[in-house]
Each structure stands twice: as C-alpha cells, then as structure tokens.
GROMACS .gro file of C-alpha atoms in nm:
model
  387
    1MET     CA    1   2.342   1.328  -0.021
    2SER     CA    2   2.514   1.321   0.314
    3ASN     CA    3   2.757   1.042   0.403
    4ALA     CA    4   2.503   0.896   0.647
    5TYR     CA    5   2.247   0.844   0.370
    6SER     CA    6   2.513   0.706   0.136
    7LYS     CA    7   2.630   0.452   0.394
    8ASP     CA    8   2.272   0.344   0.466
    9LEU     CA    9   2.206   0.295   0.095
   10GLU     CA   10   2.533   0.107   0.046
   11ARG     CA   11   2.407  -0.147   0.303
   12TRP     CA   12   2.090  -0.199   0.099
   13LEU     CA   13   2.258  -0.267  -0.236
   14PRO     CA   14   2.384  -0.622  -0.163
   15ARG     CA   15   2.039  -0.704  -0.022
   16LEU     CA   16   1.868  -0.577  -0.339
   17ILE     CA   17   2.095  -0.788  -0.559
   18SER     CA   18   2.058  -1.096  -0.338
   19VAL     CA   19   1.676  -1.073  -0.329
   20TRP     CA   20   1.664  -1.011  -0.705
   21ARG     CA   21   1.881  -1.315  -0.781
   22ALA     CA   22   1.677  -1.534  -0.545
   23SER     CA   23   1.353  -1.417  -0.713
   24ARG     CA   24   1.490  -1.543  -1.047
   25GLY     CA   25   1.609  -1.872  -0.897
   26ARG     CA   26   1.973  -1.780  -0.960
   27GLY     CA   27   2.178  -1.720  -0.648
   28ASP     CA   28   2.521  -1.713  -0.814
   29GLY     CA   29   2.723  -1.401  -0.884
   30PRO     CA   30   2.959  -1.167  -0.699
   31GLU     CA   31   2.817  -1.029  -0.372
   32GLY     CA   32   2.700  -0.668  -0.402
   33ARG     CA   33   2.786  -0.647  -0.772
   34LEU     CA   34   2.622  -0.741  -1.101
   35THR     CA   35   2.795  -0.944  -1.370
   36PRO     CA   36   2.834  -0.777  -1.713
   37GLN     CA   37   2.555  -1.002  -1.846
   38GLU     CA   38   2.323  -0.903  -1.558
   39VAL     CA   39   2.399  -0.534  -1.618
   40LYS     CA   40   2.308  -0.574  -1.985
   41GLU     CA   41   1.987  -0.762  -1.907
   42VAL     CA   42   1.867  -0.529  -1.629
   43GLY     CA   43   1.976  -0.221  -1.825
   44ALA     CA   44   1.734  -0.317  -2.103
   45GLY     CA   45   1.451  -0.332  -1.848
   46VAL     CA   46   1.555   0.005  -1.701
   47LYS     CA   47   1.545   0.159  -2.050
   48GLN     CA   48   1.195   0.019  -2.109
   49LEU     CA   49   1.073   0.148  -1.771
   50SER     CA   50   1.227   0.490  -1.828
   51HIS     CA   51   1.065   0.528  -2.171
   52GLY     CA   52   0.732   0.402  -2.044
   53LEU     CA   53   0.722   0.632  -1.740
   54THR     CA   54   0.886   0.950  -1.870
   55ARG     CA   55   0.839   0.971  -2.248
   56GLU     CA   56   0.530   0.818  -2.404
   57ARG     CA   57   0.419   0.737  -2.046
   58GLN     CA   58   0.226   0.430  -2.164
   59LEU     CA   59   0.336   0.248  -1.846
   60ALA     CA   60   0.199   0.519  -1.613
   61GLY     CA   61  -0.085   0.352  -1.424
   62ALA     CA   62  -0.012   0.010  -1.581
   63ARG     CA   63   0.067  -0.291  -1.362
   64TYR     CA   64   0.436  -0.295  -1.457
   65MET     CA   65   0.538  -0.415  -1.107
   66ASP     CA   66   0.368  -0.747  -1.187
   67ASP     CA   67   0.614  -0.806  -1.475
   68PRO     CA   68   0.916  -0.986  -1.321
   69ARG     CA   69   1.164  -0.828  -1.566
   70LEU     CA   70   1.041  -0.472  -1.506
   71LEU     CA   71   1.010  -0.530  -1.131
   72GLY     CA   72   1.372  -0.647  -1.128
   73ALA     CA   73   1.480  -0.336  -1.320
   74TYR     CA   74   1.287  -0.121  -1.073
   75LEU     CA   75   1.444  -0.299  -0.775
   76LEU     CA   76   1.803  -0.253  -0.888
   77PHE     CA   77   1.783   0.096  -1.040
   78TYR     CA   78   1.477   0.295  -0.932
   79TRP     CA   79   1.473   0.154  -0.578
   80PRO     CA   80   1.810   0.313  -0.484
   81VAL     CA   81   1.708   0.638  -0.658
   82SER     CA   82   1.372   0.656  -0.477
   83TYR     CA   83   1.537   0.565  -0.145
   84ALA     CA   84   1.789   0.849  -0.185
   85GLN     CA   85   1.518   1.098  -0.290
   86ALA     CA   86   1.309   1.006   0.014
   87ARG     CA   87   1.603   1.037   0.256
   88GLN     CA   88   1.668   1.386   0.121
   89VAL     CA   89   1.308   1.502   0.167
   90LEU     CA   90   1.261   1.326   0.503
   91GLY     CA   91   1.536   1.555   0.633
   92GLU     CA   92   1.285   1.843   0.610
   93LEU     CA   93   1.024   1.692   0.842
   94PRO     CA   94   0.964   1.886   1.164
   95ASN     CA   95   0.940   1.564   1.371
   96ARG     CA   96   1.093   1.221   1.350
   97PRO     CA   97   0.814   0.982   1.242
   98ARG     CA   98   0.747   0.664   1.440
   99GLN     CA   99   0.438   0.514   1.276
  100VAL     CA  100   0.470   0.530   0.898
  101LEU     CA  101   0.243   0.420   0.613
  102ASP     CA  102   0.391   0.403   0.262
  103LEU     CA  103   0.112   0.400   0.002
  104GLY     CA  104   0.189   0.271  -0.348
  105SER     CA  105   0.507   0.135  -0.197
  106GLY     CA  106   0.621  -0.106  -0.468
  107PRO     CA  107   0.908  -0.307  -0.318
  108GLY     CA  108   0.948  -0.048  -0.043
  109PRO     CA  109   1.227   0.206  -0.115
  110VAL     CA  110   1.042   0.490   0.058
  111ALA     CA  111   0.921   0.263   0.339
  112PHE     CA  112   1.278   0.153   0.417
  113ALA     CA  113   1.404   0.512   0.384
  114ALA     CA  114   1.148   0.614   0.648
  115MET     CA  115   1.259   0.321   0.863
  116ASP     CA  116   1.623   0.430   0.839
  117ALA     CA  117   1.514   0.788   0.922
  118GLY     CA  118   1.365   0.673   1.254
  119GLY     CA  119   1.033   0.504   1.170
  120SER     CA  120   0.978   0.215   1.413
  121GLU     CA  121   0.643   0.082   1.286
  122VAL     CA  122   0.636   0.091   0.906
  123THR     CA  123   0.364  -0.045   0.678
  124ALA     CA  124   0.408  -0.080   0.300
  125ALA     CA  125   0.085  -0.089   0.096
  126ASP     CA  126   0.057  -0.162  -0.277
  127ARG     CA  127  -0.167  -0.336  -0.529
  128SER     CA  128   0.120  -0.551  -0.665
  129LYS     CA  129   0.160  -0.880  -0.479
  130PRO     CA  130   0.503  -0.952  -0.636
  131ALA     CA  131   0.630  -0.607  -0.529
  132LEU     CA  132   0.508  -0.657  -0.171
  133GLU     CA  133   0.665  -1.004  -0.167
  134LEU     CA  134   1.003  -0.849  -0.259
  135ALA     CA  135   0.955  -0.585   0.014
  136ARG     CA  136   0.897  -0.861   0.270
  137LYS     CA  137   1.207  -1.049   0.148
  138LEU     CA  138   1.415  -0.732   0.176
  139ALA     CA  139   1.290  -0.681   0.532
  140THR     CA  140   1.389  -1.040   0.619
  141GLU     CA  141   1.731  -0.992   0.456
  142ALA     CA  142   1.782  -0.673   0.660
  143GLY     CA  143   1.646  -0.820   0.984
  144GLU     CA  144   1.375  -0.553   0.998
  145ALA     CA  145   1.004  -0.578   1.078
  146LEU     CA  146   0.789  -0.448   0.792
  147ALA     CA  147   0.410  -0.485   0.777
  148THR     CA  148   0.254  -0.512   0.430
  149ARG     CA  149  -0.101  -0.452   0.308
  150GLU     CA  150  -0.268  -0.475  -0.029
  151TRP     CA  151  -0.405  -0.137  -0.142
  152ASP     CA  152  -0.538  -0.040  -0.482
  153PRO     CA  153  -0.666   0.320  -0.497
  154LEU     CA  154  -0.842   0.252  -0.827
  155LYS     CA  155  -1.063  -0.023  -0.682
  156LYS     CA  156  -1.418   0.082  -0.604
  157ASN     CA  157  -1.454   0.156  -0.231
  158ALA     CA  158  -1.079   0.104  -0.179
  159GLN     CA  159  -1.006   0.121   0.194
  160LEU     CA  160  -0.693   0.275   0.337
  161PRO     CA  161  -0.511   0.061   0.596
  162GLU     CA  162  -0.644   0.106   0.950
  163GLY     CA  163  -0.487   0.339   1.203
  164GLN     CA  164  -0.339   0.687   1.236
  165TYR     CA  165   0.017   0.767   1.135
  166ASP     CA  166   0.291   1.019   1.207
  167LEU     CA  167   0.390   1.007   0.842
  168ILE     CA  168   0.222   0.884   0.525
  169THR     CA  169   0.435   0.871   0.211
  170MET     CA  170   0.336   0.842  -0.155
  171GLY     CA  171   0.642   0.812  -0.378
  172HIS     CA  172   0.582   0.849  -0.753
  173VAL     CA  173   0.220   0.737  -0.718
  174ILE     CA  174  -0.015   1.032  -0.774
  175ASN     CA  175   0.097   1.103  -1.132
  176GLU     CA  176  -0.007   0.751  -1.233
  177LEU     CA  177  -0.366   0.778  -1.106
  178TYR     CA  178  -0.689   0.878  -1.282
  179GLY     CA  179  -0.545   0.945  -1.628
  180ALA     CA  180  -0.322   1.214  -1.780
  181THR     CA  181  -0.559   1.510  -1.827
  182ASP     CA  182  -0.663   1.796  -1.596
  183GLU     CA  183  -0.969   1.582  -1.512
  184ALA     CA  184  -0.735   1.378  -1.290
  185LEU     CA  185  -0.650   1.671  -1.060
  186LYS     CA  186  -0.968   1.674  -0.851
  187PRO     CA  187  -0.975   1.299  -0.777
  188ARG     CA  188  -0.603   1.316  -0.693
  189ALA     CA  189  -0.667   1.601  -0.447
  190ALA     CA  190  -0.965   1.411  -0.303
  191LEU     CA  191  -0.747   1.101  -0.252
  192LEU     CA  192  -0.483   1.310  -0.071
  193GLU     CA  193  -0.756   1.460   0.149
  194SER     CA  194  -0.872   1.111   0.249
  195VAL     CA  195  -0.511   1.015   0.320
  196LEU     CA  196  -0.453   1.331   0.526
  197ALA     CA  197  -0.742   1.227   0.751
  198LYS     CA  198  -0.516   0.938   0.861
  199VAL     CA  199  -0.229   1.168   0.961
  200LYS     CA  200  -0.190   1.243   1.332
  201LYS     CA  201  -0.171   1.598   1.460
  202GLY     CA  202   0.184   1.724   1.407
  203GLY     CA  203   0.239   1.457   1.140
  204SER     CA  204   0.285   1.494   0.765
  205LEU     CA  205   0.190   1.358   0.426
  206LEU     CA  206   0.490   1.338   0.192
  207VAL     CA  207   0.415   1.327  -0.181
  208MET     CA  208   0.709   1.275  -0.417
  209GLU     CA  209   0.673   1.290  -0.795
  210PRO     CA  210   0.901   1.276  -1.102
  211ALA     CA  211   1.068   1.608  -1.192
  212LEU     CA  212   0.918   1.616  -1.543
  213ARG     CA  213   0.751   1.943  -1.642
  214GLU     CA  214   0.405   1.784  -1.673
  215THR     CA  215   0.416   1.579  -1.351
  216SER     CA  216   0.566   1.869  -1.153
  217ARG     CA  217   0.308   2.119  -1.274
  218ASN     CA  218   0.026   1.875  -1.201
  219LEU     CA  219   0.155   1.828  -0.847
  220LEU     CA  220   0.152   2.207  -0.804
  221LYS     CA  221  -0.207   2.221  -0.934
  222VAL     CA  222  -0.307   1.957  -0.678
  223ARG     CA  223  -0.119   2.161  -0.415
  224ASP     CA  224  -0.332   2.464  -0.505
  225LEU     CA  225  -0.652   2.261  -0.464
  226LEU     CA  226  -0.539   2.151  -0.117
  227VAL     CA  227  -0.435   2.506  -0.020
  228GLU     CA  228  -0.777   2.634  -0.135
  229ARG     CA  229  -0.933   2.375   0.098
  230GLY     CA  230  -0.736   2.505   0.395
  231TYR     CA  231  -0.435   2.274   0.407
  232ALA     CA  232  -0.091   2.408   0.499
  233ILE     CA  233   0.229   2.309   0.319
  234ARG     CA  234   0.523   2.230   0.546
  235ALA     CA  235   0.781   2.212   0.263
  236PRO     CA  236   0.911   2.325   0.022
  237CYS     CA  237   0.667   2.618  -0.014
  238MET     CA  238   0.683   2.932   0.197
  239PHE     CA  239   0.437   3.119  -0.026
  240ARG     CA  240   0.083   3.065   0.103
  241GLY     CA  241  -0.118   3.157  -0.205
  242ALA     CA  242  -0.167   2.993  -0.545
  243CYS     CA  243   0.165   2.860  -0.673
  244PRO     CA  244   0.347   3.133  -0.869
  245ALA     CA  245   0.533   2.873  -1.077
  246LEU     CA  246   0.204   2.798  -1.256
  247VAL     CA  247   0.161   3.152  -1.393
  248LYS     CA  248   0.379   3.084  -1.700
  249GLU     CA  249   0.327   2.758  -1.892
  250THR     CA  250   0.703   2.724  -1.931
  251ASP     CA  251   0.775   2.728  -1.556
  252TRP     CA  252   0.775   2.440  -1.313
  253CYS     CA  253   0.933   2.369  -0.978
  254HIS     CA  254   1.144   2.071  -0.882
  255ALA     CA  255   1.425   1.979  -0.645
  256GLU     CA  256   1.771   1.871  -0.750
  257ARG     CA  257   2.039   1.732  -0.522
  258ALA     CA  258   2.399   1.631  -0.587
  259TRP     CA  259   2.435   1.255  -0.541
  260PRO     CA  260   2.737   1.025  -0.525
  261MET     CA  261   2.574   0.756  -0.735
  262PRO     CA  262   2.626   0.393  -0.625
  263ARG     CA  263   2.824   0.183  -0.870
  264VAL     CA  264   2.532  -0.048  -0.954
  265VAL     CA  265   2.307   0.248  -1.043
  266GLU     CA  266   2.583   0.406  -1.251
  267GLU     CA  267   2.643   0.084  -1.447
  268LEU     CA  268   2.272   0.038  -1.517
  269ALA     CA  269   2.231   0.401  -1.624
  270ARG     CA  270   2.516   0.356  -1.870
  271ALA     CA  271   2.368   0.029  -1.999
  272ALA     CA  272   2.028   0.198  -2.046
  273GLY     CA  273   2.196   0.478  -2.240
  274PHE     CA  274   2.123   0.773  -2.017
  275HIS     CA  275   2.323   1.010  -1.804
  276LYS     CA  276   2.224   1.048  -1.440
  277GLU     CA  277   2.439   1.246  -1.203
  278SER     CA  278   2.192   1.411  -0.964
  279LEU     CA  279   1.865   1.337  -0.787
  280LYS     CA  280   1.567   1.522  -0.930
  281MET     CA  281   1.214   1.511  -0.791
  282SER     CA  282   0.913   1.725  -0.712
  283TYR     CA  283   0.769   1.698  -0.364
  284LEU     CA  284   0.523   1.836  -0.112
  285VAL     CA  285   0.508   1.788   0.264
  286VAL     CA  286   0.148   1.861   0.369
  287ALA     CA  287   0.013   1.914   0.722
  288PRO     CA  288  -0.319   1.757   0.831
  289LYS     CA  289  -0.635   1.970   0.828
  290GLY     CA  290  -0.651   2.245   1.086
  291GLU     CA  291  -0.275   2.294   1.126
  292ALA     CA  292  -0.125   2.635   1.053
  293TRP     CA  293   0.146   2.712   0.800
  294PRO     CA  294   0.491   2.702   0.959
  295GLU     CA  295   0.603   3.047   1.077
  296PRO     CA  296   0.944   3.108   0.918
  297PRO     CA  297   1.217   3.297   1.102
  298PRO     CA  298   1.223   3.676   1.054
  299GLY     CA  299   1.385   3.844   0.753
  300ARG     CA  300   1.330   3.830   0.378
  301LEU     CA  301   1.354   3.463   0.298
  302PHE     CA  302   1.384   3.290  -0.040
  303ARG     CA  303   1.417   2.926  -0.140
  304ILE     CA  304   1.640   2.891  -0.445
  305VAL     CA  305   1.426   2.717  -0.709
  306SER     CA  306   1.657   2.729  -1.011
  307GLU     CA  307   2.007   2.631  -1.105
  308SER     CA  308   2.268   2.907  -1.118
  309LEU     CA  309   2.179   3.150  -1.400
  310GLU     CA  310   2.526   3.301  -1.411
  311GLY     CA  311   2.574   3.587  -1.656
  312LYS     CA  312   2.854   3.821  -1.753
  313GLY     CA  313   2.974   3.987  -1.435
  314ARG     CA  314   2.678   3.873  -1.222
  315GLN     CA  315   2.516   3.580  -1.046
  316ARG     CA  316   2.143   3.516  -1.071
  317TYR     CA  317   1.884   3.265  -0.942
  318ILE     CA  318   1.508   3.234  -0.917
  319GLY     CA  319   1.394   3.246  -0.555
  320CYS     CA  320   1.054   3.172  -0.405
  321GLY     CA  321   0.954   3.281  -0.056
  322PRO     CA  322   0.672   3.438   0.145
  323GLU     CA  323   0.648   3.720  -0.113
  324GLY     CA  324   0.636   3.493  -0.418
  325ARG     CA  325   0.861   3.384  -0.704
  326VAL     CA  326   1.124   3.641  -0.804
  327GLY     CA  327   1.458   3.681  -0.974
  328LEU     CA  328   1.756   3.746  -0.745
  329ALA     CA  329   2.069   3.895  -0.899
  330MET     CA  330   2.398   4.035  -0.775
  331GLN     CA  331   2.681   4.200  -0.963
  332GLU     CA  332   3.024   4.044  -0.917
  333ARG     CA  333   3.159   4.389  -0.816
  334HIS     CA  334   2.927   4.386  -0.511
  335ARG     CA  335   3.069   4.056  -0.385
  336SER     CA  336   3.195   4.069  -0.027
  337GLU     CA  337   3.249   3.850   0.278
  338LYS     CA  338   2.892   3.924   0.389
  339ASN     CA  339   2.734   3.792   0.069
  340GLU     CA  340   2.989   3.540  -0.061
  341LYS     CA  341   2.735   3.257  -0.005
  342PHE     CA  342   2.516   3.403  -0.282
  343PHE     CA  343   2.771   3.293  -0.540
  344HIS     CA  344   2.762   2.926  -0.433
  345LEU     CA  345   2.393   2.847  -0.377
  346GLN     CA  346   2.226   2.518  -0.467
  347ARG     CA  347   1.868   2.459  -0.576
  348GLY     CA  348   1.669   2.405  -0.256
  349ASP     CA  349   1.880   2.626  -0.026
  350VAL     CA  350   1.684   2.879   0.182
  351ILE     CA  351   1.853   3.215   0.238
  352GLU     CA  352   1.784   3.547   0.406
  353ALA     CA  353   1.893   3.851   0.201
  354THR     CA  354   1.915   4.223   0.279
  355ASP     CA  355   1.966   4.540   0.072
  356LEU     CA  356   1.721   4.438  -0.202
  357GLU     CA  357   1.629   4.678  -0.480
  358THR     CA  358   1.334   4.609  -0.713
  359LYS     CA  359   1.465   4.542  -1.062
  360GLY     CA  360   1.307   4.365  -1.360
  361ASP     CA  361   1.127   4.047  -1.250
  362GLY     CA  362   1.266   4.061  -0.897
  363TYR     CA  363   1.545   4.208  -0.691
  364ALA     CA  364   1.905   4.319  -0.730
  365LEU     CA  365   2.120   4.273  -0.421
  366GLY     CA  366   2.316   4.592  -0.362
  367GLU     CA  367   2.674   4.651  -0.252
  368ASN     CA  368   2.575   4.637   0.117
  369ALA     CA  369   2.378   4.312   0.076
  370GLU     CA  370   2.415   4.042   0.338
  371VAL     CA  371   2.323   3.681   0.258
  372ARG     CA  372   2.267   3.429   0.537
  373MET     CA  373   2.206   3.057   0.490
  374VAL     CA  374   1.883   2.971   0.676
  375ALA     CA  375   1.858   2.606   0.569
  376GLN     CA  376   2.059   2.404   0.322
  377ALA     CA  377   1.874   2.194   0.065
  378GLY     CA  378   1.730   1.885   0.234
  379ARG     CA  379   1.713   2.048   0.579
  380GLY     CA  380   1.401   2.192   0.741
  381VAL     CA  381   1.359   2.568   0.774
  382PRO     CA  382   1.391   2.648   1.145
  383PRO     CA  383   1.069   2.788   1.292
  384ALA     CA  384   1.033   3.148   1.405
  385PRO     CA  385   1.156   3.196   1.762
  386LYS     CA  386   0.877   3.183   2.020
  387PRO     CA  387   0.791   3.519   2.178
   0.00000   0.00000   0.00000
C-alpha cells in the first residue's frame, strides 16, 4: 500500500479505538493504542469472526454485526483491512467518484475509503443499526458528512436507496447472500444487475470478496453471468469471454498486495493466533449496461495472477490477458536489461511482453524478449491511445 493510503489509515486508527471504547462505556486507555487486556479480549472476538466467516462459515449471512463483541472485533481488525483493500482497488477506477453508495457497509470501512479517495457525497447502507450507528460516530469523530440508510437485501421488496451514483461498492457482501450453493449465483447476479441500474454512465460497481477459493470462484461465476448478459468488466479482467480460471476446479483468481500492517492490526492478529502480512481479496469493477469493455493499449498484455513460480534456472508466473490465462516463463540465461522487470513482478501487475514462443500451457519468453510495465498492481490500465 502506498504511503498516502497508510497515512490516511493511520489517522483512522485512533478514531476506531475511541469510538469502540465509547460504545462500551469505557473511555480510558492510551490514545491510538489498545491495552494488553483489550488486545486479548478483542483478539478472541477476531478469532471467532475469522472462524465463522472463513472456515465453517456459520456466520456468513448471520447478523453478527448486531453482536457488540463481534462488531467491536470487526471495527478494530477487519475495518482497517477492508479500508486498505478498498483503497487499493479504488486506485483502478477510471474516474474519481463523487457520489458514492456503499451497500452492506457495516461500520463503513469501504465508505470512508471512497471518501478519502475523492468521494464528496457518500452514503452507507446496511441492515445492522448498531453498525450504522458506529459509522455515524466515526464520521462525527472525523468531522466528515456521511449519510446512512437501512438496507436489507434479503427483505421482500427491499428497495435500494434513491438516486444515481458514480460508484457503488459492495465489500464482502455478496458471498453472504442467498446461501452457499450454486443456487445462490443467479439471485446474486440479479441483485448486482439491479444495483448496476443505479450506476451513472461512466461510473462503476465495485464488488470485493474474500480471497478464499470458494468465494473467489463464486464471484467469477457471477462475473460470467453478468458478462453473458452484456456487462463489461473494467478491472481486473482483460479477457472478455467466460473466465478461464474456472476451467480447472483447483484454480481461482485473487489479488494480493504487500501491506505495512498497522500495529493494532498486527497485535490483534497475533492474539487471534494467525499470521497476516499481506492484503488478499477478490474483486470486480463492473461498468453499467451498455458500456463497452475498456480498450487496452496495443501489444500483448498480461495481468500477473499468481505469485512467483520460480524454478531452477527460470522465472515463471501465470498471466491472464486478452488472449486468456497462460503460463509465462523465462530462462535466467535470457535475462537482460530489456526484460529485467520480469524477474520482479507482483501479483496484479500488468505487463506487455514480446518474443513469445508457444510452450506447454503458455509462452516462453525468448532471449530477445522485452518486458514493459503497463500498470502496477492497484493502478488502472491506461486506455488505448485515441486515433
């Protein structure tokens, strides 16, 4: 995460702790830091949330935000994580959003991330009154104006908030709706279609999900339903057909970003007994109906969608671009000034490569290969130059 995002998040941490303490009726404690007892107490809630949302998933779809202990654990641990994830993905938007609606907002990490990324009129909508109350308190603490609305997508005839928006966000929401089977995919896609009808021309719908295999693959299946219905994906996909990551059951696609973790998050991760050193999420940025797919710049482009798969005497990644999902490999002996970048790529980077030879499940980059960075992870792919 860039220094700008880190500094913005650092400003939020004392507010999160202050609002959390006030919500429990205990205002004492060091400013911007948790006491060892608080770390222990919140860490237990973080562990429960993590198990309930990523393992047995019995909390997925449950009203856990209405439980003060779990809401507090969310506020102090998952709020900073979701904020940082959102700031990363918001960097890929083609336009700075002004009017923003955050659906399934909880206490507002994505809403405030959008605000810090330039949103001037931001609305947070959720079914949990306690979560919205915390979002309002955070806005007051920060001296920001935040509108809030109650919204429960599972209620019969649930109405979306009025208006049209430059950006609508749904952070870690879709995977918790309509159950855990493939039967959930169609109603999820239908909900996203109804949401997309509220997006202004040139605007975007941002859907962020956990980077688990199941939740990531389900997001890609929903993506395919939207693509079939004529919707264009702004990011991260450059391939316009059915997602090639769904061909093999063992594949999935997620983003991963290096992250200088704030001290509070690090302490709580340790207390909960798990290791967290990077941001992982799956995401889609979808254009409203009738808008074309972005035209990428010329050349053979690939987004790196794996970690480094370094082998003896070679470097390898999985890339996905306009021609699909392929392996990309280069022998160490072919390394040169023109392709040095290939040996230091991160998941999410978009590159242009030349001198490609078909080999195995993809391409080998030859001795004359040139590798150019088109967009670093978290940055938008520049559009094709206008004729």
